[in-house]
mmCIF file with all atom_site columns, C-alpha atoms in Angstrom:
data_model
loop_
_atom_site.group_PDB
_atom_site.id
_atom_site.type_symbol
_atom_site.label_atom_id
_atom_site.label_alt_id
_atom_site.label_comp_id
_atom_site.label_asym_id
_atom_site.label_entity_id
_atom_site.label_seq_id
_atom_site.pdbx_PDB_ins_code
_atom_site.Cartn_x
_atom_site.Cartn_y
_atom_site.Cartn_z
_atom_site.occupancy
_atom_site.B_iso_or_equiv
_atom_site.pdbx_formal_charge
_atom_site.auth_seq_id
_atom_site.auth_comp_id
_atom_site.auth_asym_id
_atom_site.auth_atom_id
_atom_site.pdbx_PDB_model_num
ATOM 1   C CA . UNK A 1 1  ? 6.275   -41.167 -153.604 1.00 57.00 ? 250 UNK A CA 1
ATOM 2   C CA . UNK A 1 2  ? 7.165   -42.288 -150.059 1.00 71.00 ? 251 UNK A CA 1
ATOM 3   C CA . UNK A 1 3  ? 6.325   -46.185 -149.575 1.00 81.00 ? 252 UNK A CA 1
ATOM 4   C CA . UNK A 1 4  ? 7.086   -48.388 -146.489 1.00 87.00 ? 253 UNK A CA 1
ATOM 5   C CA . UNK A 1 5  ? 7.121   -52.029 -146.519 1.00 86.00 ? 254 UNK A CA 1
ATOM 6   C CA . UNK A 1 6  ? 5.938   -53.956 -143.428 1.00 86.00 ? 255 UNK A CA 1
ATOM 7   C CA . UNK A 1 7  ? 6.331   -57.736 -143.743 1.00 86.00 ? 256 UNK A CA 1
ATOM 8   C CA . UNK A 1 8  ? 4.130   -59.718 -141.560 1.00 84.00 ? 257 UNK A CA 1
ATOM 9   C CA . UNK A 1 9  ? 5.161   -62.542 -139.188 1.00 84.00 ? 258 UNK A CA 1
ATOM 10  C CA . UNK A 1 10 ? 3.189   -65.204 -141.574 1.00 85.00 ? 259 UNK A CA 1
ATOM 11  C CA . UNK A 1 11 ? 4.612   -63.531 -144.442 1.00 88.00 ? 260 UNK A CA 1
ATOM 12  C CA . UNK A 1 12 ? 2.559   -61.007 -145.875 1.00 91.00 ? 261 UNK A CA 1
ATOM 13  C CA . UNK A 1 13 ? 3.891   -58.092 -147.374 1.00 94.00 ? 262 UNK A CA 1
ATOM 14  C CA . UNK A 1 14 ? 2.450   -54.334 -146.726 1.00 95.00 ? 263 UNK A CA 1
ATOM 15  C CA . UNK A 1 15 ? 3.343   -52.119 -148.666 1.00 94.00 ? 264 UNK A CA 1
ATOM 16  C CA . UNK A 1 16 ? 2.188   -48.058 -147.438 1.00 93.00 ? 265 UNK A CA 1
ATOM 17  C CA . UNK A 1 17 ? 1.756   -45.320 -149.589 1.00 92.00 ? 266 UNK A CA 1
ATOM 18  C CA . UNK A 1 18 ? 0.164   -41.843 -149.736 1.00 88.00 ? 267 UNK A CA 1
ATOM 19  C CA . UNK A 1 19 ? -3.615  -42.438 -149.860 1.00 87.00 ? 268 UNK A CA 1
ATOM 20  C CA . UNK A 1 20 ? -4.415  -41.586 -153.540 1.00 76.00 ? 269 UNK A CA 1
ATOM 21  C CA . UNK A 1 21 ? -4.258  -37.986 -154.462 1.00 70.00 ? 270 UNK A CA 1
ATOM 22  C CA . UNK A 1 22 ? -7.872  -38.051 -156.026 1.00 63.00 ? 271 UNK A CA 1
ATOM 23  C CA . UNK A 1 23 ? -9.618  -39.328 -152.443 1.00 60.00 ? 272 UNK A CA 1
ATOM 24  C CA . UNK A 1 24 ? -7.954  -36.280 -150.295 1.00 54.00 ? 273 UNK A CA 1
ATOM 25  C CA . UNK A 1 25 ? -9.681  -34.100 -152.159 1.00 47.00 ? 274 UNK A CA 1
ATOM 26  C CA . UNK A 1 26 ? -12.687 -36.175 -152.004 1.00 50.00 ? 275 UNK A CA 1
ATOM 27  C CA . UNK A 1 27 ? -12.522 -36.184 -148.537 1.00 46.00 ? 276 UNK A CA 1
ATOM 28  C CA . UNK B 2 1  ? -21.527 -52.209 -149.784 1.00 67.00 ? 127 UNK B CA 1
ATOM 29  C CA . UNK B 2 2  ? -22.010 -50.969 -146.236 1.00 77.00 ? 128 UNK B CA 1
ATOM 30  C CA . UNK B 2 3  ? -19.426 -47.515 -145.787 1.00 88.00 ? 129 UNK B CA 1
ATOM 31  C CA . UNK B 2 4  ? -17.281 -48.733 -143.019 1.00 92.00 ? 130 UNK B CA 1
ATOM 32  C CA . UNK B 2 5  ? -15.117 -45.546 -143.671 1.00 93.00 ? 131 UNK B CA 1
ATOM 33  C CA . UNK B 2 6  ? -12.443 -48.418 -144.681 1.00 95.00 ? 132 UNK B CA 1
ATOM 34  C CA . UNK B 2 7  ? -11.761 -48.181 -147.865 1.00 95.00 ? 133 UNK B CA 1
ATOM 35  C CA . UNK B 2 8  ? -10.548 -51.465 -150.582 1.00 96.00 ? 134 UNK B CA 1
ATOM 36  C CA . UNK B 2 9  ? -9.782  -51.236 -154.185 1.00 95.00 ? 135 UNK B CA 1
ATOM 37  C CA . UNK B 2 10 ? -7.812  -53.179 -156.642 1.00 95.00 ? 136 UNK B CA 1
ATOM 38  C CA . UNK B 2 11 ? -4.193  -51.954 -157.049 1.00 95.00 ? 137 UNK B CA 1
ATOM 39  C CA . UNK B 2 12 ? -4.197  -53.624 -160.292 1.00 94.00 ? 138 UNK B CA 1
ATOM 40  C CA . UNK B 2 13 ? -6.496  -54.545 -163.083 1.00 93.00 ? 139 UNK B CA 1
ATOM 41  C CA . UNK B 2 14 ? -8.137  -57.788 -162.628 1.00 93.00 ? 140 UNK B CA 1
ATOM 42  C CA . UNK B 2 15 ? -8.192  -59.916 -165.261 1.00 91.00 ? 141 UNK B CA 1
ATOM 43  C CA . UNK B 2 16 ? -9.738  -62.569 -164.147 1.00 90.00 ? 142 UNK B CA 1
ATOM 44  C CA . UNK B 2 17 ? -7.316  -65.178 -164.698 1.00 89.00 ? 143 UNK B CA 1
ATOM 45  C CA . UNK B 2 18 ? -5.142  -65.300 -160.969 1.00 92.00 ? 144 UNK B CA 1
ATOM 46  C CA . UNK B 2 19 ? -6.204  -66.318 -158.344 1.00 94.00 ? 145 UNK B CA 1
ATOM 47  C CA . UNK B 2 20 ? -4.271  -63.806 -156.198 1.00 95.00 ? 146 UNK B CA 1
ATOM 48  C CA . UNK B 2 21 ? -5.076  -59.902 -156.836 1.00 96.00 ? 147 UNK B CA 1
ATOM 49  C CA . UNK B 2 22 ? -3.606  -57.245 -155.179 1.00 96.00 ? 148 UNK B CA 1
ATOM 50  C CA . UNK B 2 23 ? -5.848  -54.591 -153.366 1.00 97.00 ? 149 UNK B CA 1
ATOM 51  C CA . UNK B 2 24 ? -5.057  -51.439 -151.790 1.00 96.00 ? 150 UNK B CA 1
ATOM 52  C CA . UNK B 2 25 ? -6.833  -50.122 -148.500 1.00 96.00 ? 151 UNK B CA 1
ATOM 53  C CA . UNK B 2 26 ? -6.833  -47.169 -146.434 1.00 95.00 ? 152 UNK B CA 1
ATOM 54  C CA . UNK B 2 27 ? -9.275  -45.125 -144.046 1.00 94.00 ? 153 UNK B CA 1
ATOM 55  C CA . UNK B 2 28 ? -11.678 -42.428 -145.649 1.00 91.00 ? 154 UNK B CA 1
ATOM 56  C CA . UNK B 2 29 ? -13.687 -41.563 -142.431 1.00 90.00 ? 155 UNK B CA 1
ATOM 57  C CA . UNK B 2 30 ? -11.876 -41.430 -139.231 1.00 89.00 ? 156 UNK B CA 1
ATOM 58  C CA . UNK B 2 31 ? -14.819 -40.851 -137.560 1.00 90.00 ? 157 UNK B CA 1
ATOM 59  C CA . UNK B 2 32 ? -16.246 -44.434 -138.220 1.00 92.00 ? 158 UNK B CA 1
ATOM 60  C CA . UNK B 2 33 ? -13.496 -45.488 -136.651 1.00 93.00 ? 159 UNK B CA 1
ATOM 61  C CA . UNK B 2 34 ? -12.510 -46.374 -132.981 1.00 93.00 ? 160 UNK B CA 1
ATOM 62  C CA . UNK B 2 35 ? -8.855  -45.801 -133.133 1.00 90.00 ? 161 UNK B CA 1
ATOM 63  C CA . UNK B 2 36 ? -7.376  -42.573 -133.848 1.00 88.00 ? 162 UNK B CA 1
ATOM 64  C CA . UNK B 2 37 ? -5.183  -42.984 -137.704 1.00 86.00 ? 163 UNK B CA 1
ATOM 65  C CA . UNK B 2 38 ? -4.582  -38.934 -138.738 1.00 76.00 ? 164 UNK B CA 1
ATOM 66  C CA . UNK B 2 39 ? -1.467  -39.541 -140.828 1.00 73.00 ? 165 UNK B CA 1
ATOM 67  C CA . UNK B 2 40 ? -2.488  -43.335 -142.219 1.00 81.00 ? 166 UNK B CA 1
ATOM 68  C CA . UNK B 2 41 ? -1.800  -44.227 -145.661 1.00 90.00 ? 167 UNK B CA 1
ATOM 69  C CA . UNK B 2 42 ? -3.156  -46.725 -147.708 1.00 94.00 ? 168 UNK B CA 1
ATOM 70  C CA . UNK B 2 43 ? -1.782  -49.969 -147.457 1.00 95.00 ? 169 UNK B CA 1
ATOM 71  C CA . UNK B 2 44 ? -1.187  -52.701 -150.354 1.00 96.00 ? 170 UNK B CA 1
ATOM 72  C CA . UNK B 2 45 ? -1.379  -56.150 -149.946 1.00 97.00 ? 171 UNK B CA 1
ATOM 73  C CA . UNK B 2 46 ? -1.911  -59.303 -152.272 1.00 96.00 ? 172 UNK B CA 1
ATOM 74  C CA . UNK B 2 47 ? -5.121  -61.396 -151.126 1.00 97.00 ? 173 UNK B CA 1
ATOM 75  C CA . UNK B 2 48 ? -5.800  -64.982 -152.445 1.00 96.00 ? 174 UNK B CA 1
ATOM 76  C CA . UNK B 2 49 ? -9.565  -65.263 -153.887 1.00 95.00 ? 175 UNK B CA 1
ATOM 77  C CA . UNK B 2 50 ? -9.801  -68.669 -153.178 1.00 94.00 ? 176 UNK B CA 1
ATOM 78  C CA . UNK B 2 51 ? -7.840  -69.756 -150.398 1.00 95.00 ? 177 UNK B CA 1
ATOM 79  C CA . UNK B 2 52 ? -7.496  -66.658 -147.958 1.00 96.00 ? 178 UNK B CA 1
ATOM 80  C CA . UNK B 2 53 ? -10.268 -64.999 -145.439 1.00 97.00 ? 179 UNK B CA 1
ATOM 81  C CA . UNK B 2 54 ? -11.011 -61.682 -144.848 1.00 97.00 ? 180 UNK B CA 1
ATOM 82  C CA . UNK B 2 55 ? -10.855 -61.277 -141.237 1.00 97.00 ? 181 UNK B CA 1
ATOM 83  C CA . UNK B 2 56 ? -7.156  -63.040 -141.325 1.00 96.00 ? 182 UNK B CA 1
ATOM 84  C CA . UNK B 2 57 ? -5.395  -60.221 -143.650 1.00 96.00 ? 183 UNK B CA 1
ATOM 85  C CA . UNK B 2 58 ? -7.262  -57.990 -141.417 1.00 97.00 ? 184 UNK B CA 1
ATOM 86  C CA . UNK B 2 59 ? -6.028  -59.485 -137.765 1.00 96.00 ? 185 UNK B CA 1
ATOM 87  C CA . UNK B 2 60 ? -2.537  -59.321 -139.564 1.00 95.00 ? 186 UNK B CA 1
ATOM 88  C CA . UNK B 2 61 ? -2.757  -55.482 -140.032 1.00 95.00 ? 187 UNK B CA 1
ATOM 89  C CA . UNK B 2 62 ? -3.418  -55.642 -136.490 1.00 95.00 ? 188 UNK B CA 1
ATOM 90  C CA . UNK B 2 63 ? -0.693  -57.337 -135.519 1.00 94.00 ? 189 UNK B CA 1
ATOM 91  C CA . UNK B 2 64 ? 1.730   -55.320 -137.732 1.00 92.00 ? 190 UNK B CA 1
ATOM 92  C CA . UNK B 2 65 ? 0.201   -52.144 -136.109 1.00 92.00 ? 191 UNK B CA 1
ATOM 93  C CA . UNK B 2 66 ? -2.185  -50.372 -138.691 1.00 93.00 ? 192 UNK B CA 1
ATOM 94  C CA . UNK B 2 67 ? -5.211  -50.889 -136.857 1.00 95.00 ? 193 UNK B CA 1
ATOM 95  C CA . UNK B 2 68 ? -6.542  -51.427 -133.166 1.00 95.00 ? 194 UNK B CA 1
ATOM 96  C CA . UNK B 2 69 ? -7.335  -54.690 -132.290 1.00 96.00 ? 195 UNK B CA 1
ATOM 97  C CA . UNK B 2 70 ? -11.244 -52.850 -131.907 1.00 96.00 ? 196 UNK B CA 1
ATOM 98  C CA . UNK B 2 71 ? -11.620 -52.306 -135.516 1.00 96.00 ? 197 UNK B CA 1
ATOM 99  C CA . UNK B 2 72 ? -10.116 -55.480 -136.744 1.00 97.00 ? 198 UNK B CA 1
ATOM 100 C CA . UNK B 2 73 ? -13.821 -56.620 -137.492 1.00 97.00 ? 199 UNK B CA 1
ATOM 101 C CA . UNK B 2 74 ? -14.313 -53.210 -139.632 1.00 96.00 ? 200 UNK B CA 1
ATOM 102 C CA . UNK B 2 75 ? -11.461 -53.803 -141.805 1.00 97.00 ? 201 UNK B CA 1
ATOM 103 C CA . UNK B 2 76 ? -12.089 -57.504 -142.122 1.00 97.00 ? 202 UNK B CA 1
ATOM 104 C CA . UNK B 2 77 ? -15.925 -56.536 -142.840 1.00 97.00 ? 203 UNK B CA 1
ATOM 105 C CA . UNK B 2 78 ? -14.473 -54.004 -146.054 1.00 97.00 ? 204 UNK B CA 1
ATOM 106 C CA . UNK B 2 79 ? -11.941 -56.425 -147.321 1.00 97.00 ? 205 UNK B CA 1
ATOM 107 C CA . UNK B 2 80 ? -14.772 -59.307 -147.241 1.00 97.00 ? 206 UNK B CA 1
ATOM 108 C CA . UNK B 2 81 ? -16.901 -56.635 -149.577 1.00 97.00 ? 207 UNK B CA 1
ATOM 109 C CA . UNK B 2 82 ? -14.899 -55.728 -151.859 1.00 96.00 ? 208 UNK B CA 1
ATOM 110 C CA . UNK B 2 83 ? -13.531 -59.512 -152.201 1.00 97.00 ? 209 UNK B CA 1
ATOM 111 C CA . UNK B 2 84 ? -17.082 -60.529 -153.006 1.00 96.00 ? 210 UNK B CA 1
ATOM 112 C CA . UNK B 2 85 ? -17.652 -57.386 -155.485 1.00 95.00 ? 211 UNK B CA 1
ATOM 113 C CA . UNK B 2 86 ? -14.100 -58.827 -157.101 1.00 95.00 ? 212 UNK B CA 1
ATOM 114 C CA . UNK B 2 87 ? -15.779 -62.188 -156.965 1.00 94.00 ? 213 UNK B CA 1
ATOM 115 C CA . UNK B 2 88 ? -19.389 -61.950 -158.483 1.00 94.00 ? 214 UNK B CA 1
ATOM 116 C CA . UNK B 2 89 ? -17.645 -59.573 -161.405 1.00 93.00 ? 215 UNK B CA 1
ATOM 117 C CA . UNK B 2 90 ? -15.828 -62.293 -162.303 1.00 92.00 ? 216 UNK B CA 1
ATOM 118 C CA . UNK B 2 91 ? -18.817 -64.795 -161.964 1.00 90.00 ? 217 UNK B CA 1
ATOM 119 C CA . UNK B 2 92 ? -20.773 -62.359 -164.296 1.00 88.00 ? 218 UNK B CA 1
ATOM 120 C CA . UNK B 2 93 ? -17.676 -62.265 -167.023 1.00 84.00 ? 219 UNK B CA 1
ATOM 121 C CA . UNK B 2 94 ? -17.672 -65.768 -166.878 1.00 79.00 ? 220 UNK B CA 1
ATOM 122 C CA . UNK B 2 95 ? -21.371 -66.798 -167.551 1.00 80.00 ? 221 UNK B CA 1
ATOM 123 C CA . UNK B 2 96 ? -21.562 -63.968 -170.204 1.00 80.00 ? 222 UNK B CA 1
ATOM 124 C CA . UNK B 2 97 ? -18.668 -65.726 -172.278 1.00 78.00 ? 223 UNK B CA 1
ATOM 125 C CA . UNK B 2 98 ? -20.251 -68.977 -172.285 1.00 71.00 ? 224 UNK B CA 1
#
């Protein structure tokens, strides 16, 4: 699946992914 | 917990032991939302139980452009829940093994 990283200027990492299949279709 | 229409979960299985856990968060109900995050995905971080706040990871994502500076409170408010959820689990594992 299609992740990003973002790294924060005090260091922290991000990593974004597709929201979890199962909450779409709870949504 | 309050439903901020932020949602945080672990991204791993806690056991207890680290201090640092890794959590996952993304936005369930636009609507209780100020900005505007259609295409958003959920967004993984690794928070420290005992030395980190809340509302810091939360200005971060700010900064690094997932959220508007107006909701910064609403994600810091969801991270502080589910860190005290995270929190009084462990508590309860703790004083049930002694």
């Amino acid at each position: 699946s299609a992740t990003a990283q973002v790294v924060h200027s005090a260091g922290r990492r991000f990593i974004v992914s597709p929201v979890p299949e199962a909450r779409l279709k709870e949504q | 917990a309050e439903d901020t229409g932020v949602r945080v979960e672990l991204a791993e299985e806690d056991d207890g032991k680290k201090d640092s856990i890794a959590l996952k968060l993304w936005v369930e109900d636009h609507k209780k939302l100020k900005g505007k995050y259609k295409e958003s995905g959920a967004i993984e971080f690794t928070f420290d139980l005992e030395k980190e706040v809340p509302e810091v990871v939360a200005q971060e994502m700010v900064e690094s452009g997932f959220f508007h500076e107006s909701d910064a409170k609403t994600v810091g408010k969801s991270i502080r829940d589910r860190v005290a959820l995270i929190k009084w689990r462990r508590e309860r594992t703790v004083s049930a093994a002694v």
